[in-house]
Structure formats: C-alpha cells, structure tokens
Short mmCIF file of C-alpha atoms in Angstrom, two decimals:
data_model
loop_
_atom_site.label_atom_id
_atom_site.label_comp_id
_atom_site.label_asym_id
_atom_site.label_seq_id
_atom_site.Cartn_x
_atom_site.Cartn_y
_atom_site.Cartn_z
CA UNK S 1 162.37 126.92 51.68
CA UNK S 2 161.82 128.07 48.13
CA UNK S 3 158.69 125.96 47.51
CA UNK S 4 156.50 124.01 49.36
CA UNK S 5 158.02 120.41 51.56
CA UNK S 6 155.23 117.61 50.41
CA UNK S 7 154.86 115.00 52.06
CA UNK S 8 152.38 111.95 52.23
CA UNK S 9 152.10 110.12 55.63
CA UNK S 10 151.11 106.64 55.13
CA UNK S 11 149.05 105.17 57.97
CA UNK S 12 147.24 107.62 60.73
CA UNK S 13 146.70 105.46 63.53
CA UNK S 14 147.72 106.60 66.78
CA UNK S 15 151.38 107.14 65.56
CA UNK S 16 151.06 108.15 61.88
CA UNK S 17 148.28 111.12 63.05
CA UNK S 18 150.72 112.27 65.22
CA UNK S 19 152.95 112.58 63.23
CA UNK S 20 150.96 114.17 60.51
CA UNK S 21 149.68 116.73 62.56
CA UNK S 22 153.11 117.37 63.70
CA UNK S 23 154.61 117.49 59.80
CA UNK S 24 151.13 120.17 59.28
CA UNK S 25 152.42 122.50 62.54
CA UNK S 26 156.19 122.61 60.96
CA UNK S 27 154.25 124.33 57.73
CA UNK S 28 154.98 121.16 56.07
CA UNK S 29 152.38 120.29 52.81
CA UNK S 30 150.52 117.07 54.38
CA UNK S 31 148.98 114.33 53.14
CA UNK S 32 147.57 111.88 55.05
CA UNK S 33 146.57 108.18 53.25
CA UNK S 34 144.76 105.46 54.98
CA UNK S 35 141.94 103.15 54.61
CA UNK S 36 140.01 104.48 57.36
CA UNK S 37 137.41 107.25 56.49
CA UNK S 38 137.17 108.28 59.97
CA UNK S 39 141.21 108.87 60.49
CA UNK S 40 141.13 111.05 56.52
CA UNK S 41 138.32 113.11 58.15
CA UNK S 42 140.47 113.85 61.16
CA UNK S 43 143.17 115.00 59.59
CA UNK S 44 141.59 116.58 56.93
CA UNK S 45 139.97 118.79 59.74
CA UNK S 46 143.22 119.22 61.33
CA UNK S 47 144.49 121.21 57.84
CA UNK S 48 146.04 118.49 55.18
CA UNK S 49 146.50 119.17 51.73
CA UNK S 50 144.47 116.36 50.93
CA UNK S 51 143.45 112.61 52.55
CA UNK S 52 142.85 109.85 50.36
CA UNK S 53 142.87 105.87 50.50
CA UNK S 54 145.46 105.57 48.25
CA UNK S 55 148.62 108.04 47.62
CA UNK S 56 149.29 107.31 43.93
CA UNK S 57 148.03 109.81 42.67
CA UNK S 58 150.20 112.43 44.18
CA UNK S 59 152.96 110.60 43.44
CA UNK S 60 154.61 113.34 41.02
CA UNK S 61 153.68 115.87 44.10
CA UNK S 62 155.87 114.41 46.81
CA UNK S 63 159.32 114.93 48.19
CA UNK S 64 158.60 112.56 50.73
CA UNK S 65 156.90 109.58 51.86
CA UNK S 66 156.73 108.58 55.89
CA UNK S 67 154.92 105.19 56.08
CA UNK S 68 153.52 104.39 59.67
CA UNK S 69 152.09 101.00 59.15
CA UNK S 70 152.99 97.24 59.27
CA UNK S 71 155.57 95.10 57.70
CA UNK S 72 153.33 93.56 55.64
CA UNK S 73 151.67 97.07 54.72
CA UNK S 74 155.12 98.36 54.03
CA UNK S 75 156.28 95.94 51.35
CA UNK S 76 152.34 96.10 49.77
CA UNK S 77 151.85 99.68 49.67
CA UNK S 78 155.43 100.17 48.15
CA UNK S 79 155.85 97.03 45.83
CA UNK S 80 152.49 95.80 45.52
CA UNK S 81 149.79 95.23 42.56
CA UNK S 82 149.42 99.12 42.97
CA UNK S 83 152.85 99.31 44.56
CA UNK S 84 153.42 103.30 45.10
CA UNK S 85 157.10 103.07 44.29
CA UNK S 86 157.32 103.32 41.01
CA UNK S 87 154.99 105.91 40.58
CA UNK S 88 157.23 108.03 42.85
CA UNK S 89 159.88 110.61 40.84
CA UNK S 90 163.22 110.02 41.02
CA UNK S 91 164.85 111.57 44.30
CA UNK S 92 161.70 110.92 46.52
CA UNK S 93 162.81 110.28 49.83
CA UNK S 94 161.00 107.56 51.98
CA UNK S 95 161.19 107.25 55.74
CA UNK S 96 159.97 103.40 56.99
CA UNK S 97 158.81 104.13 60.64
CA UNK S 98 157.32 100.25 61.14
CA UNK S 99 158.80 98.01 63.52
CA UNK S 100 160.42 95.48 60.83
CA UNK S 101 163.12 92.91 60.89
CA UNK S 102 166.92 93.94 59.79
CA UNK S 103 166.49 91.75 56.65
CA UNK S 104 163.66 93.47 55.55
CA UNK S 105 164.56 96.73 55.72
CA UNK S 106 167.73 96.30 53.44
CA UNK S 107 165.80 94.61 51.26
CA UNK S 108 163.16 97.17 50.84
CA UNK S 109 166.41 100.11 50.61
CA UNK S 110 167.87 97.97 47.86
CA UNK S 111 164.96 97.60 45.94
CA UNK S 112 164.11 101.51 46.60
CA UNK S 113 167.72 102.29 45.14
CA UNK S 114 167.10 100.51 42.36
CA UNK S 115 164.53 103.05 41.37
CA UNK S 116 166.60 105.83 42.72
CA UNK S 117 164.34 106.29 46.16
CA UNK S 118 166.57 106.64 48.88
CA UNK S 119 165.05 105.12 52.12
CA UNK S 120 165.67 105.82 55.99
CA UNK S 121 165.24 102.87 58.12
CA UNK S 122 163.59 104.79 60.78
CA UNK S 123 161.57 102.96 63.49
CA UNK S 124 160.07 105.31 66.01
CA UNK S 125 159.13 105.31 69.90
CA UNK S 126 157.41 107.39 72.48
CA UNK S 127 153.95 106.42 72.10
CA UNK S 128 150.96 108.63 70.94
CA UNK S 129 151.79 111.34 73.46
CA UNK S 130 154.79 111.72 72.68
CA UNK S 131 153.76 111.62 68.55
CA UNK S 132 151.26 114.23 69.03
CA UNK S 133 153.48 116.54 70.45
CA UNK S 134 156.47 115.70 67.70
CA UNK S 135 158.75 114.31 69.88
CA UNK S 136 158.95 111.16 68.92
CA UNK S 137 162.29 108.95 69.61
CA UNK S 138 163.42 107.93 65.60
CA UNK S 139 166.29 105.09 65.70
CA UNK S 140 167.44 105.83 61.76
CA UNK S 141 169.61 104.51 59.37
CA UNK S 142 170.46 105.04 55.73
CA UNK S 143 172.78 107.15 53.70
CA UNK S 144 173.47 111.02 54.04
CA UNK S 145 171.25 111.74 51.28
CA UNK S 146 168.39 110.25 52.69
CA UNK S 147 168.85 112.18 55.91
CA UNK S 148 169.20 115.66 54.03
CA UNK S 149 165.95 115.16 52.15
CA UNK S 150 164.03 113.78 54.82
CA UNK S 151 165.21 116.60 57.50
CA UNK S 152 162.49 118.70 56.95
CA UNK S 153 160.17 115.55 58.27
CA UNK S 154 162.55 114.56 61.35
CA UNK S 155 162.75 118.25 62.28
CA UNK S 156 158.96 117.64 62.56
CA UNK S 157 158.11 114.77 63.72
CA UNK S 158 161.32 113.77 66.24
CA UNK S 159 162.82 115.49 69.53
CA UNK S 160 165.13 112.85 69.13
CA UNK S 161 167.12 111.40 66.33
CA UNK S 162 169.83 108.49 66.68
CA UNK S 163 171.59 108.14 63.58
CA UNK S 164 172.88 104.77 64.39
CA UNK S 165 174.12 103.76 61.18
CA UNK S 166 174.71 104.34 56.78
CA UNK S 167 172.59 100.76 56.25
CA UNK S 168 169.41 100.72 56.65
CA UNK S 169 168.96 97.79 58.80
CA UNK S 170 170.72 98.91 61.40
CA UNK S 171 167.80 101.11 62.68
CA UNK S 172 165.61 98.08 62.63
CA UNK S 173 168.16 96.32 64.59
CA UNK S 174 168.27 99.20 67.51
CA UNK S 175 164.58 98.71 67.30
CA UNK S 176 164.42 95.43 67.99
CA UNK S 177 166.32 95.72 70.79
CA UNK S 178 164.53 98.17 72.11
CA UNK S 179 161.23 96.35 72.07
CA UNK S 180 162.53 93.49 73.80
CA UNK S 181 162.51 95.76 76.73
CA UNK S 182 159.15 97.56 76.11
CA UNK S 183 157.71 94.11 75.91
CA UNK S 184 159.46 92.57 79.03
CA UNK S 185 158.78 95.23 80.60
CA UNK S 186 154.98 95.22 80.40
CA UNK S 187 154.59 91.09 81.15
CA UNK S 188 156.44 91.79 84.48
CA UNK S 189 154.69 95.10 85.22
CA UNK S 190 151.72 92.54 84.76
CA UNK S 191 152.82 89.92 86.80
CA UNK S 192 154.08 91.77 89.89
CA UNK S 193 150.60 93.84 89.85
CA UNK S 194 148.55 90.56 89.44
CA UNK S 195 150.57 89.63 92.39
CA UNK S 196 149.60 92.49 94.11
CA UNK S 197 146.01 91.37 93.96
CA UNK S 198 146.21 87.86 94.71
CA UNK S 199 148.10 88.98 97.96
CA UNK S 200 145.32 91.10 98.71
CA UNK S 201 147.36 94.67 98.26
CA UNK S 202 145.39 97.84 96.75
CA UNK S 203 146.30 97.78 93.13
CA UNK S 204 145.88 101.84 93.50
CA UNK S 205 148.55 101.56 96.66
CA UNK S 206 150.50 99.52 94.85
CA UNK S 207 150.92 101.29 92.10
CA UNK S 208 151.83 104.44 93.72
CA UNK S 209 154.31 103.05 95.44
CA UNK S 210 155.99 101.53 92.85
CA UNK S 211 155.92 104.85 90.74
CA UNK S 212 157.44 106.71 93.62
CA UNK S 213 160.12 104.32 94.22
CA UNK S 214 162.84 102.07 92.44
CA UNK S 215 161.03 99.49 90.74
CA UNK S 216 159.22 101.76 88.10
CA UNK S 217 159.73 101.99 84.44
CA UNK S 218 157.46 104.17 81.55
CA UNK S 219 155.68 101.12 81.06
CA UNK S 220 154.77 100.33 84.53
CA UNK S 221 153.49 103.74 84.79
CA UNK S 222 151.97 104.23 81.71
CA UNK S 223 150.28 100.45 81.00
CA UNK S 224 149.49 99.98 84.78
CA UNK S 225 147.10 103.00 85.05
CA UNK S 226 144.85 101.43 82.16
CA UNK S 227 145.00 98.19 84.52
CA UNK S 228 143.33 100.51 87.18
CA UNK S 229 141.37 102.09 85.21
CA UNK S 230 140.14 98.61 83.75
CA UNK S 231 140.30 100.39 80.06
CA UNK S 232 142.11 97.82 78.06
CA UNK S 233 141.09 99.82 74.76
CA UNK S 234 143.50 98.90 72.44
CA UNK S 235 146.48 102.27 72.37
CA UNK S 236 148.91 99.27 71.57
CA UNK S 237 147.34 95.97 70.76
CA UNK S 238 148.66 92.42 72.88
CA UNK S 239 149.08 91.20 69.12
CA UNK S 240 151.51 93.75 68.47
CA UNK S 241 154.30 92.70 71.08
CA UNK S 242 153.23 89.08 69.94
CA UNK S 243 154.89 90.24 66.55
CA UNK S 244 157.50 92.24 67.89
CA UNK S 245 158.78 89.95 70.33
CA UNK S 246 158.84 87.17 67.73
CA UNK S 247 161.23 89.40 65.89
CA UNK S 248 163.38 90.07 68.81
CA UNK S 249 163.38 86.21 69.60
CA UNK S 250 164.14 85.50 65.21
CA UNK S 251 167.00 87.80 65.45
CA UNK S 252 168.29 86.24 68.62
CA UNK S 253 167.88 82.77 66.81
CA UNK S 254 169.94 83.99 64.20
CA UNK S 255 172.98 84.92 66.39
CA UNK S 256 172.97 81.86 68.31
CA UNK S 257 171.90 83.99 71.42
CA UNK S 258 169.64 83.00 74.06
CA UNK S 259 166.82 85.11 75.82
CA UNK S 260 165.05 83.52 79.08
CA UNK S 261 163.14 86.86 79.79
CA UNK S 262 162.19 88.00 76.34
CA UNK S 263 160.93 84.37 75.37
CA UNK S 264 159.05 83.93 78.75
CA UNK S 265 157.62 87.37 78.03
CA UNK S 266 156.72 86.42 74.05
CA UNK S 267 154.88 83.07 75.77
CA UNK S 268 152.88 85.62 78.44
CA UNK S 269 151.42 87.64 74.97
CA UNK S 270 151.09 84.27 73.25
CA UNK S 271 148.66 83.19 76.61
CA UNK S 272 146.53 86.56 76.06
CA UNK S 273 146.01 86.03 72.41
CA UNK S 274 145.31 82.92 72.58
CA UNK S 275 142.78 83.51 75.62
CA UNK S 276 140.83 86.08 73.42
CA UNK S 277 143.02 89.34 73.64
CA UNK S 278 145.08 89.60 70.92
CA UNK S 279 142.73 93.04 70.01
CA UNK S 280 142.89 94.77 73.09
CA UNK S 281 145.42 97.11 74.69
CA UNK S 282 148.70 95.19 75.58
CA UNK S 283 148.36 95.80 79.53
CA UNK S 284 145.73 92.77 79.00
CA UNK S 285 148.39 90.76 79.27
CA UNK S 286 147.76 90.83 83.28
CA UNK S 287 144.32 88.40 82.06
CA UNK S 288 146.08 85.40 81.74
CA UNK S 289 146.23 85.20 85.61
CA UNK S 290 143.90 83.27 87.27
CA UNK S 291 141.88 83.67 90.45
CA UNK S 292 142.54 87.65 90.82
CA UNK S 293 140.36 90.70 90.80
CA UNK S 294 140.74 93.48 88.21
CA UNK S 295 139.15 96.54 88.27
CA UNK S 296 136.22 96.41 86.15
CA UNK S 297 136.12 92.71 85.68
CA UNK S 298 134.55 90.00 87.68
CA UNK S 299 136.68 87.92 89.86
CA UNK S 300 138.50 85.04 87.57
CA UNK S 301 138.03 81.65 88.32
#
C-alpha cells in the first residue's frame, strides 16, 4: 500500500478490542475510541496510533471507520449532536458491526450516501476468541465500493466473509437469523442442564457427555462451562439476547411468521432480567429455575 490504511475502531469491548488488535497485527494505522479509560489504555499499550473518547478529531485522517457498539450508539456516534459523519471526508468507508434491525441499517446507508460515506452492513460472530485471533464470522452487505475500501479491515479482522447481499440490510437480516439460534440455543442448553441438577446428575458428567455426543452445540459448550464454573461474569450480557431476540421476534412480526422456540426463549431472558440478571453473563439464564443447585450458589428455594 502506498501510504498508510487508517482506521478508527469505535467501541473496544470484548469484540471491538479484538478487532483492533487484529486491524494493529495486519500493519493497519489503529485507532481505538471509547468511553472507557481502562479499554484506551489497553489498546494504547497494545500499539494504536492514538485512543481517545471521541474520534472527531481524526476525522480528516481516516479511510475507515469500524463501529463495534449498540444500535443506539451507532445512530448517536454517527448522526448525533457531535455526530462523526459529517466530519468524515468524502470516500470514508464505514463498516456497522452491531447487531441492528434491517430497517435501520438502510436507513443509516442512505443517510451515509447522502454524504458520500459508503457503509457495509456488517454484523459479526465468533465471540471474543474468535475476535482476538481475527477470525471473526462478518455477515456483510453493501455495494462493491464499500467492500474494496473496507478490504484492508475484513482481511484483518474476518476468517470469514459472507457477502450476502448489494443492500445493506440484508446483512442485518442474516444476523438476525442467526441470533435466533445463538439465543435458543443457550435457554435450552440452560434448561436441559438445570434438569440435570434437579434429577440429581453431575452437572460436570453431564456436561461431558453431552459435548462428546449428539446433543452439543458451541453454545452448550462454551456457556455451560461458565455454569460449572459458577462465573457468570458478564462475556455476553442476559440483556443482550433480551434485545436481540426482540429483534428476531419484530422481524418475524413483520412477516406474519410465527416462532414458538425463539419467543419461549425471548420470555426465559425476559425471567433473568427481570429476576436481577440482566448484567451478568447470558448463561444466567439457567437462574430462573427454582429449587436446583449451581455451582457456586446456594441451593434455590
């Protein structure tokens, strides 16, 4: 490359770091922009450019943004009092890596076209592993254009990249669908190990057996062992699959298409919330039975 890639990530939680650190290993110039002090430091450490609270000021810098942060965040950070868009030159690619709804994400395109931004809808999976490592799973939609200038970043941050579609939207939608499963996935994982314990099984035998033989998934495996553990430390948070699976279940409404797993699973995160553990790691879900023992928690009553 001639001169230097820049790029800003936008949001270094578990996901965004990873995928900052990856974008500094590909020789990438990183930026890394969140509120967090403690997350700048990190990946200031780690060898960015710069950190900073707010990415404004290297607006005239960039080639490309990658924002790792809520729906909410998105549309704020982009179009807000001190919206970032229209600070960014013309031809600045931005990759949207939040789980949003379809709607949403053409909306945001549109009104990034407008200023002559092209956007990739680009929702991402594989977890913080799987981010650290840059191998993340990116589901991305958008026109050629956006997936030229942002190849640099994908090259980085993805061993995998769908491109699923020219409107953005359509990456959301693959999303979506997606999550349905991660979500259902968990609540069952949940219910067959709280089961497990109210029948009096090891929830360490158990759990063995079930990732040697035909009933495992990722998320068994992966959310089950912080159920042994009894480390419900929030990776994922419950609240997040309460938002997620309220946009699988709005996009279902919207087609006229009905969901008995998804919305039972939706009501099972509702319960945790509700009980207190909207903050912790998703694989609290498993709380909202009664009368079992967990490992590091008194017997429930």
């Amino acid at each position: 490359m001639s001169r230097p890639y820049h790029v800003a990530v936008i949001g270094l939680g578990a996901m965004g770091m990873g995928a900052a650190r990856s974008c500094l290993r590909a020789g990438l110039t990183t930026y890394g922009i969140d509120l967090s002090e403690q997350a700048r430091s990190q990946l200031q450490q780690a060898g960015a450019a710069a950190v900073m609270a707010d990415a404004r000021p290297l607006a005239e810098t960039l080639d490309a943004v990658l924002l790792v942060v809520n729906a909410t965040q998105v549309r704020k950070i982009l179009f807000g009092e001190h919206g970032l868009a229209t600070h960014l030159k013309p031809g600045t690619a931005v990759m949207v890596s939040s789980t949003i709804a379809t709607e949403e994400a053409s909306a945001l395109a549109a009104e990034l076209a407008a200023l002559d931004l092209p956007m990739l809808d680009a929702p991402v999976s594989g977890g913080a592993i799987k981010a650290e490592a840059g191998e993340m799973t990116v589901m991305a939609a958008g026109a050629n254009a956006a997936f030229d200038k942002l190849a640099p970043v994908l090259d980085a941050v993805a061993g995998k990249v769908y491109r699923v579609g020219s409107e953005p939207g359509q990456g959301s939608t693959v999303k979506i669908v997606h999550q349905l499963l991660a979500g259902v996935h968990i609540a069952v994982a949940a219910e067959a190990m709280a089961l497990a314990s109210r029948a009096g099984v090891s929830l360490d035998l158990m759990y063995d057996v079930v990732t040697h033989a035909a009933g495992n998934s990722w998320m068994f495996e992966n959310r089950m062992a912080r159920v042994l553990a009894g480390d419900y430390q929030a990776r994922s948070a419950v609240d997040i699959f309460v938002k997620d699976l309220t946009l699988v279940a709005d996009t279902a409404r919207e087609l006229r298409f009905p969901l008995p797993l998804a919305s039972t699973a939706l009501n099972m995160f509702l319960a945790a919330s509700n009980a207190g553990h909207g903050q912790e790691d998703d694989s609290a879900v498993i709380k909202i039975f009664d009368g079992i023992t967990l490992p590091g928690m008194e017997e429930a009553q």
